[in-house]
Amino acid sequence: GAVVSQHPSRVICKSGTSVKIECRSLDFQATTMFWYRQFPKKSLMLMATSNEGSKATYEQGVEKDKFLINHASLTLSTLTVTSAHPEDSSFYICSAGDPGTSSYEQYFGPGTRLTVT
Amino acid sequence: ELKVEQNPLFLSMQEGKNYTIYCNYSTTSDRLYWYRQDPGKSLESLFVLLSNGAVKQEGRLMASLDTKARLSTLHITAAVHDLSATYFCAVEESNFGNEKLTFGTGTRLTIIP
């Protein structure tokens, strides 16, 4: 199947700083990518839909000024957590659909574990 | 708003036994996915179900979809310890693909030797 990578896999930052997470589709082009967050022992919650060349679509309750999304190319979307606080500590996972497959299945990145101290 | 419910939330079963995980969802959709997640890891795709009556099997796992009942099942046959993980179903709201997914609550499966 298609491969989606994330970087970094793990990051620790101090309160008040900003952290950027990258999501790349390695062997296909993705006009749309999705960002999810997962708290310990909980399910995945969609944060936003990242659209190449246009603004991201945020889910209700997600602060767009805090979670900045940039989809600058067909293989890269970035999520920047601005002025991070301990409550932003979570597992962030991106996904992308491969238009080259008949099912348009989504593939998930390996995730980024963010810890804010 | 699309709601996806799984049950049970927790399942502890002995090796060799059979069991079924259920996934109910609240709106019409023909696209349902099953994923496995190991502790500290991301999601591993298990099955993609794209039509009413779809049935797929891989090893000891079999998934089915009934879009009229808005129900999918994940059946485990003769469980082995390696199947211990958390299993999620996810529903795609559109029928065109590459749309956002709504995840179920997850079922944490523990296989006891």
PDB file of C-alpha atoms in Angstrom:
ATOM      1  CA  GLY A   1       0.000   0.000   0.000  1.00  0.00           C
ATOM      2  CA  ALA A   2       0.842   3.671  -0.186  1.00  0.00           C
ATOM      3  CA  VAL A   3       3.152   5.211   2.400  1.00  0.00           C
ATOM      4  CA  VAL A   4       2.550   8.276   4.526  1.00  0.00           C
ATOM      5  CA  SER A   5       5.350   9.540   6.751  1.00  0.00           C
ATOM      6  CA  GLN A   6       5.352  11.946   9.668  1.00  0.00           C
ATOM      7  CA  HIS A   7       8.152  13.907  11.249  1.00  0.00           C
ATOM      8  CA  PRO A   8       9.064  14.066  14.029  1.00  0.00           C
ATOM      9  CA  SER A   9       7.826  10.853  15.582  1.00  0.00           C
ATOM     10  CA  ARG A  10       8.207  12.253  19.056  1.00  0.00           C
ATOM     11  CA  VAL A  11       8.712  15.785  20.348  1.00  0.00           C
ATOM     12  CA  ILE A  12       8.918  17.393  23.762  1.00  0.00           C
ATOM     13  CA  CYS A  13       8.554  21.143  24.025  1.00  0.00           C
ATOM     14  CA  LYS A  14       8.077  23.771  26.685  1.00  0.00           C
ATOM     15  CA  SER A  15       4.840  25.629  27.291  1.00  0.00           C
ATOM     16  CA  GLY A  16       4.498  28.678  25.103  1.00  0.00           C
ATOM     17  CA  THR A  17       6.626  27.409  22.261  1.00  0.00           C
ATOM     18  CA  SER A  18       5.443  26.292  18.834  1.00  0.00           C
ATOM     19  CA  VAL A  19       5.903  22.892  17.242  1.00  0.00           C
ATOM     20  CA  LYS A  20       5.638  21.949  13.581  1.00  0.00           C
ATOM     21  CA  ILE A  21       4.667  18.443  12.475  1.00  0.00           C
ATOM     22  CA  GLU A  22       5.128  17.320   8.872  1.00  0.00           C
ATOM     23  CA  CYS A  23       3.024  14.805   6.987  1.00  0.00           C
ATOM     24  CA  ARG A  24       4.262  13.509   3.632  1.00  0.00           C
ATOM     25  CA  SER A  25       2.797  11.182   1.056  1.00  0.00           C
ATOM     26  CA  LEU A  26       5.859   9.340  -0.230  1.00  0.00           C
ATOM     27  CA  ASP A  27       4.667   7.602  -3.384  1.00  0.00           C
ATOM     28  CA  PHE A  28       1.497   9.406  -4.397  1.00  0.00           C
ATOM     29  CA  GLN A  29       0.097  12.905  -4.627  1.00  0.00           C
ATOM     30  CA  ALA A  30      -2.549  13.925  -2.133  1.00  0.00           C
ATOM     31  CA  THR A  31      -4.769  16.937  -2.738  1.00  0.00           C
ATOM     32  CA  THR A  32      -6.386  16.287   0.611  1.00  0.00           C
ATOM     33  CA  MET A  33      -4.865  15.222   3.900  1.00  0.00           C
ATOM     34  CA  PHE A  34      -6.479  14.827   7.284  1.00  0.00           C
ATOM     35  CA  TRP A  35      -5.179  15.594  10.762  1.00  0.00           C
ATOM     36  CA  TYR A  36      -6.416  13.633  13.769  1.00  0.00           C
ATOM     37  CA  ARG A  37      -5.513  13.726  17.425  1.00  0.00           C
ATOM     38  CA  GLN A  38      -5.784  10.895  19.895  1.00  0.00           C
ATOM     39  CA  PHE A  39      -5.683  11.139  23.665  1.00  0.00           C
ATOM     40  CA  PRO A  40      -4.482   8.142  25.676  1.00  0.00           C
ATOM     41  CA  LYS A  41      -6.865   5.209  25.519  1.00  0.00           C
ATOM     42  CA  LYS A  42      -9.310   7.217  23.413  1.00  0.00           C
ATOM     43  CA  SER A  43     -10.419   7.175  19.817  1.00  0.00           C
ATOM     44  CA  LEU A  44      -9.218   9.386  16.988  1.00  0.00           C
ATOM     45  CA  MET A  45     -10.847  12.767  16.575  1.00  0.00           C
ATOM     46  CA  LEU A  46     -10.619  14.653  13.299  1.00  0.00           C
ATOM     47  CA  MET A  47      -9.126  18.103  13.750  1.00  0.00           C
ATOM     48  CA  ALA A  48      -9.077  19.429  10.213  1.00  0.00           C
ATOM     49  CA  THR A  49      -9.015  18.662   6.523  1.00  0.00           C
ATOM     50  CA  SER A  50      -5.954  20.016   4.758  1.00  0.00           C
ATOM     51  CA  ASN A  51      -6.517  21.091   1.152  1.00  0.00           C
ATOM     52  CA  GLU A  52      -3.631  21.666  -1.233  1.00  0.00           C
ATOM     53  CA  GLY A  53      -3.526  25.271  -2.354  1.00  0.00           C
ATOM     54  CA  SER A  54      -6.387  26.469  -0.182  1.00  0.00           C
ATOM     55  CA  LYS A  55      -7.378  26.969   3.432  1.00  0.00           C
ATOM     56  CA  ALA A  56      -7.874  24.059   5.731  1.00  0.00           C
ATOM     57  CA  THR A  57     -11.331  23.108   6.938  1.00  0.00           C
ATOM     58  CA  TYR A  58     -11.453  22.843  10.722  1.00  0.00           C
ATOM     59  CA  GLU A  59     -13.844  20.734  12.755  1.00  0.00           C
ATOM     60  CA  GLN A  60     -16.088  22.368  15.280  1.00  0.00           C
ATOM     61  CA  GLY A  61     -14.249  23.262  18.446  1.00  0.00           C
ATOM     62  CA  VAL A  62     -10.763  23.214  16.921  1.00  0.00           C
ATOM     63  CA  GLU A  63      -9.016  26.583  17.122  1.00  0.00           C
ATOM     64  CA  LYS A  64      -7.660  27.433  13.687  1.00  0.00           C
ATOM     65  CA  ASP A  65      -5.327  30.095  15.076  1.00  0.00           C
ATOM     66  CA  LYS A  66      -3.784  27.604  17.447  1.00  0.00           C
ATOM     67  CA  PHE A  67      -3.462  24.679  15.048  1.00  0.00           C
ATOM     68  CA  LEU A  68      -2.091  26.143  11.838  1.00  0.00           C
ATOM     69  CA  ILE A  69      -2.269  23.913   8.786  1.00  0.00           C
ATOM     70  CA  ASN A  70      -0.391  24.505   5.557  1.00  0.00           C
ATOM     71  CA  HIS A  71      -0.708  22.213   2.543  1.00  0.00           C
ATOM     72  CA  ALA A  72       1.960  23.749   0.337  1.00  0.00           C
ATOM     73  CA  SER A  73       2.408  20.906  -2.119  1.00  0.00           C
ATOM     74  CA  LEU A  74       0.717  17.723  -3.263  1.00  0.00           C
ATOM     75  CA  THR A  75       2.946  15.640  -0.998  1.00  0.00           C
ATOM     76  CA  LEU A  76       3.306  17.751   2.137  1.00  0.00           C
ATOM     77  CA  SER A  77       0.998  19.092   4.814  1.00  0.00           C
ATOM     78  CA  THR A  78       2.200  20.666   8.047  1.00  0.00           C
ATOM     79  CA  LEU A  79       0.475  21.155  11.372  1.00  0.00           C
ATOM     80  CA  THR A  80       1.894  23.819  13.670  1.00  0.00           C
ATOM     81  CA  VAL A  81       0.789  23.852  17.276  1.00  0.00           C
ATOM     82  CA  THR A  82       1.283  27.447  18.366  1.00  0.00           C
ATOM     83  CA  SER A  83       1.854  28.538  21.944  1.00  0.00           C
ATOM     84  CA  ALA A  84       1.614  24.957  23.102  1.00  0.00           C
ATOM     85  CA  HIS A  85       0.241  24.097  26.524  1.00  0.00           C
ATOM     86  CA  PRO A  86       0.288  20.822  28.464  1.00  0.00           C
ATOM     87  CA  GLU A  87      -3.307  20.101  27.415  1.00  0.00           C
ATOM     88  CA  ASP A  88      -2.091  19.970  23.798  1.00  0.00           C
ATOM     89  CA  SER A  89      -0.038  16.903  24.663  1.00  0.00           C
ATOM     90  CA  SER A  90      -1.438  14.163  22.477  1.00  0.00           C
ATOM     91  CA  PHE A  91      -0.769  11.738  19.642  1.00  0.00           C
ATOM     92  CA  TYR A  92      -1.229  13.483  16.293  1.00  0.00           C
ATOM     93  CA  ILE A  93      -1.863  11.327  13.228  1.00  0.00           C
ATOM     94  CA  CYS A  94      -2.265  12.383   9.610  1.00  0.00           C
ATOM     95  CA  SER A  95      -3.822  10.476   6.749  1.00  0.00           C
ATOM     96  CA  ALA A  96      -4.108  10.840   2.999  1.00  0.00           C
ATOM     97  CA  GLY A  97      -6.147   9.141   0.323  1.00  0.00           C
ATOM     98  CA  ASP A  98      -4.376   7.662  -2.677  1.00  0.00           C
ATOM     99  CA  PRO A  99      -6.262   8.634  -5.836  1.00  0.00           C
ATOM    100  CA  GLY A 100      -4.374   5.935  -7.692  1.00  0.00           C
ATOM    101  CA  THR A 101      -6.343   3.207  -5.949  1.00  0.00           C
ATOM    102  CA  SER A 102      -9.795   2.143  -7.025  1.00  0.00           C
ATOM    103  CA  SER A 103     -11.060   2.337  -3.461  1.00  0.00           C
ATOM    104  CA  TYR A 104      -9.450   5.700  -2.684  1.00  0.00           C
ATOM    105  CA  GLU A 105      -8.391   4.165   0.596  1.00  0.00           C
ATOM    106  CA  GLN A 106      -6.823   6.405   3.195  1.00  0.00           C
ATOM    107  CA  TYR A 107      -3.398   5.650   4.572  1.00  0.00           C
ATOM    108  CA  PHE A 108      -2.249   6.750   7.979  1.00  0.00           C
ATOM    109  CA  GLY A 109       1.107   8.121   9.039  1.00  0.00           C
ATOM    110  CA  PRO A 110       2.997   6.627  11.979  1.00  0.00           C
ATOM    111  CA  GLY A 111       1.935   9.467  14.274  1.00  0.00           C
ATOM    112  CA  THR A 112       3.714  12.168  16.272  1.00  0.00           C
ATOM    113  CA  ARG A 113       3.663  12.069  20.039  1.00  0.00           C
ATOM    114  CA  LEU A 114       3.735  15.599  21.430  1.00  0.00           C
ATOM    115  CA  THR A 115       4.531  16.239  25.070  1.00  0.00           C
ATOM    116  CA  VAL A 116       4.310  19.799  26.351  1.00  0.00           C
ATOM    117  CA  THR A 117       6.039  20.418  29.675  1.00  0.00           C
TER     118      THR A 117
ATOM    119  CA  GLU B   1     -23.840  14.545  12.875  1.00  0.00           C
ATOM    120  CA  LEU B   2     -22.527  11.082  12.145  1.00  0.00           C
ATOM    121  CA  LYS B   3     -22.144   8.884  15.205  1.00  0.00           C
ATOM    122  CA  VAL B   4     -20.253   5.616  15.253  1.00  0.00           C
ATOM    123  CA  GLU B   5     -20.584   3.239  18.174  1.00  0.00           C
ATOM    124  CA  GLN B   6     -18.640   0.087  18.876  1.00  0.00           C
ATOM    125  CA  ASN B   7     -19.277  -2.625  21.356  1.00  0.00           C
ATOM    126  CA  PRO B   8     -17.930  -4.004  23.431  1.00  0.00           C
ATOM    127  CA  LEU B   9     -15.420  -1.398  24.544  1.00  0.00           C
ATOM    128  CA  PHE B  10     -13.307  -4.010  26.253  1.00  0.00           C
ATOM    129  CA  LEU B  11     -13.068  -7.679  25.431  1.00  0.00           C
ATOM    130  CA  SER B  12     -11.012 -10.274  27.202  1.00  0.00           C
ATOM    131  CA  MET B  13     -11.141 -13.709  25.685  1.00  0.00           C
ATOM    132  CA  GLN B  14      -9.286 -16.964  25.814  1.00  0.00           C
ATOM    133  CA  GLU B  15      -7.179 -18.288  23.015  1.00  0.00           C
ATOM    134  CA  GLY B  16      -9.090 -20.505  20.664  1.00  0.00           C
ATOM    135  CA  LYS B  17     -12.453 -18.846  21.223  1.00  0.00           C
ATOM    136  CA  ASN B  18     -14.598 -16.953  18.724  1.00  0.00           C
ATOM    137  CA  TYR B  19     -16.064 -13.520  19.185  1.00  0.00           C
ATOM    138  CA  THR B  20     -17.616 -10.605  17.310  1.00  0.00           C
ATOM    139  CA  ILE B  21     -17.122  -6.854  17.586  1.00  0.00           C
ATOM    140  CA  TYR B  22     -20.020  -4.684  16.454  1.00  0.00           C
ATOM    141  CA  CYS B  23     -19.973  -1.273  14.813  1.00  0.00           C
ATOM    142  CA  ASN B  24     -23.180   0.744  14.435  1.00  0.00           C
ATOM    143  CA  TYR B  25     -23.387   4.082  12.666  1.00  0.00           C
ATOM    144  CA  SER B  26     -26.094   6.689  12.382  1.00  0.00           C
ATOM    145  CA  THR B  27     -26.251   7.836   8.745  1.00  0.00           C
ATOM    146  CA  THR B  28     -26.289   6.217   5.354  1.00  0.00           C
ATOM    147  CA  SER B  29     -22.841   5.283   4.134  1.00  0.00           C
ATOM    148  CA  ASP B  30     -21.401   2.594   1.924  1.00  0.00           C
ATOM    149  CA  ARG B  31     -17.801   2.992   3.049  1.00  0.00           C
ATOM    150  CA  LEU B  32     -16.567   1.482   6.269  1.00  0.00           C
ATOM    151  CA  TYR B  33     -13.065   0.672   7.423  1.00  0.00           C
ATOM    152  CA  TRP B  34     -11.573  -1.487  10.144  1.00  0.00           C
ATOM    153  CA  TYR B  35      -8.208  -0.672  11.698  1.00  0.00           C
ATOM    154  CA  ARG B  36      -5.942  -2.231  14.270  1.00  0.00           C
ATOM    155  CA  GLN B  37      -3.839  -0.182  16.666  1.00  0.00           C
ATOM    156  CA  ASP B  38      -1.073  -1.562  18.859  1.00  0.00           C
ATOM    157  CA  PRO B  39       0.023   0.400  21.954  1.00  0.00           C
ATOM    158  CA  GLY B  40       2.027   3.476  21.018  1.00  0.00           C
ATOM    159  CA  LYS B  41       1.557   2.879  17.314  1.00  0.00           C
ATOM    160  CA  SER B  42      -0.521   4.325  14.522  1.00  0.00           C
ATOM    161  CA  LEU B  43      -3.315   2.583  12.648  1.00  0.00           C
ATOM    162  CA  GLU B  44      -2.937  -0.518  10.523  1.00  0.00           C
ATOM    163  CA  SER B  45      -5.584  -0.987   7.861  1.00  0.00           C
ATOM    164  CA  LEU B  46      -7.422  -4.297   8.103  1.00  0.00           C
ATOM    165  CA  PHE B  47     -10.446  -4.091   5.829  1.00  0.00           C
ATOM    166  CA  VAL B  48     -12.118  -1.715   3.409  1.00  0.00           C
ATOM    167  CA  LEU B  49     -15.837  -2.403   2.938  1.00  0.00           C
ATOM    168  CA  LEU B  50     -17.412  -0.496   0.077  1.00  0.00           C
ATOM    169  CA  SER B  51     -20.878  -1.914  -0.495  1.00  0.00           C
ATOM    170  CA  ASN B  52     -23.849  -3.519   1.170  1.00  0.00           C
ATOM    171  CA  GLY B  53     -23.209  -7.174   1.825  1.00  0.00           C
ATOM    172  CA  ALA B  54     -19.448  -6.843   1.499  1.00  0.00           C
ATOM    173  CA  VAL B  55     -17.552  -9.561   3.315  1.00  0.00           C
ATOM    174  CA  LYS B  56     -13.792  -9.749   3.586  1.00  0.00           C
ATOM    175  CA  GLN B  57     -11.560 -12.214   5.372  1.00  0.00           C
ATOM    176  CA  GLU B  58      -7.910 -12.198   6.293  1.00  0.00           C
ATOM    177  CA  GLY B  59      -6.579 -14.981   8.451  1.00  0.00           C
ATOM    178  CA  ARG B  60      -8.630 -15.265  11.628  1.00  0.00           C
ATOM    179  CA  LEU B  61     -10.491 -12.003  11.010  1.00  0.00           C
ATOM    180  CA  MET B  62     -13.601 -11.518   8.927  1.00  0.00           C
ATOM    181  CA  ALA B  63     -15.499  -8.266   8.417  1.00  0.00           C
ATOM    182  CA  SER B  64     -18.937  -7.667   6.965  1.00  0.00           C
ATOM    183  CA  LEU B  65     -21.107  -4.673   6.163  1.00  0.00           C
ATOM    184  CA  ASP B  66     -24.885  -4.295   6.199  1.00  0.00           C
ATOM    185  CA  THR B  67     -25.622  -0.766   5.050  1.00  0.00           C
ATOM    186  CA  LYS B  68     -29.362  -1.144   5.515  1.00  0.00           C
ATOM    187  CA  ALA B  69     -28.919  -1.996   9.176  1.00  0.00           C
ATOM    188  CA  ARG B  70     -25.999   0.453   9.386  1.00  0.00           C
ATOM    189  CA  LEU B  71     -23.975  -2.278  11.008  1.00  0.00           C
ATOM    190  CA  SER B  72     -20.570  -3.796  10.476  1.00  0.00           C
ATOM    191  CA  THR B  73     -19.100  -6.747  12.319  1.00  0.00           C
ATOM    192  CA  LEU B  74     -15.556  -7.922  12.868  1.00  0.00           C
ATOM    193  CA  HIS B  75     -15.483 -11.616  13.673  1.00  0.00           C
ATOM    194  CA  ILE B  76     -12.514 -13.279  15.298  1.00  0.00           C
ATOM    195  CA  THR B  77     -12.104 -17.003  14.843  1.00  0.00           C
ATOM    196  CA  ALA B  78      -9.983 -19.148  17.159  1.00  0.00           C
ATOM    197  CA  ALA B  79      -8.260 -16.166  18.710  1.00  0.00           C
ATOM    198  CA  VAL B  80      -4.522 -16.160  19.264  1.00  0.00           C
ATOM    199  CA  HIS B  81      -2.439 -13.909  21.512  1.00  0.00           C
ATOM    200  CA  ASP B  82      -1.078 -11.916  18.556  1.00  0.00           C
ATOM    201  CA  LEU B  83      -4.531 -10.494  17.950  1.00  0.00           C
ATOM    202  CA  SER B  84      -4.431  -8.527  21.195  1.00  0.00           C
ATOM    203  CA  ALA B  85      -4.804  -4.866  20.165  1.00  0.00           C
ATOM    204  CA  THR B  86      -7.371  -2.087  19.935  1.00  0.00           C
ATOM    205  CA  TYR B  87      -9.700  -2.317  16.949  1.00  0.00           C
ATOM    206  CA  PHE B  88     -11.455   0.685  15.442  1.00  0.00           C
ATOM    207  CA  CYS B  89     -14.138   0.942  12.841  1.00  0.00           C
ATOM    208  CA  ALA B  90     -14.441   4.177  10.879  1.00  0.00           C
ATOM    209  CA  VAL B  91     -17.170   5.442   8.590  1.00  0.00           C
ATOM    210  CA  GLU B  92     -16.721   7.757   5.651  1.00  0.00           C
ATOM    211  CA  GLU B  93     -19.636  10.131   5.230  1.00  0.00           C
ATOM    212  CA  SER B  94     -19.580  10.323   1.457  1.00  0.00           C
ATOM    213  CA  ASN B  95     -19.535   7.496  -1.038  1.00  0.00           C
ATOM    214  CA  PHE B  96     -16.814   8.979  -3.198  1.00  0.00           C
ATOM    215  CA  GLY B  97     -13.722   8.224  -1.214  1.00  0.00           C
ATOM    216  CA  ASN B  98     -11.010  10.424   0.258  1.00  0.00           C
ATOM    217  CA  GLU B  99     -13.383  12.061   2.700  1.00  0.00           C
ATOM    218  CA  LYS B 100     -13.034  12.501   6.428  1.00  0.00           C
ATOM    219  CA  LEU B 101     -13.578   9.526   8.683  1.00  0.00           C
ATOM    220  CA  THR B 102     -15.573   9.300  11.877  1.00  0.00           C
ATOM    221  CA  PHE B 103     -14.128   6.705  14.206  1.00  0.00           C
ATOM    222  CA  GLY B 104     -15.849   4.403  16.621  1.00  0.00           C
ATOM    223  CA  THR B 105     -14.889   4.312  20.260  1.00  0.00           C
ATOM    224  CA  GLY B 106     -12.558   1.367  19.777  1.00  0.00           C
ATOM    225  CA  THR B 107     -12.573  -2.131  21.234  1.00  0.00           C
ATOM    226  CA  ARG B 108      -9.616  -3.131  23.338  1.00  0.00           C
ATOM    227  CA  LEU B 109      -9.113  -6.822  22.806  1.00  0.00           C
ATOM    228  CA  THR B 110      -6.999  -8.916  25.145  1.00  0.00           C
ATOM    229  CA  ILE B 111      -6.377 -12.552  24.334  1.00  0.00           C
ATOM    230  CA  ILE B 112      -5.551 -14.653  27.352  1.00  0.00           C
ATOM    231  CA  PRO B 113      -3.380 -17.752  26.862  1.00  0.00           C
TER     232      PRO B 113
END
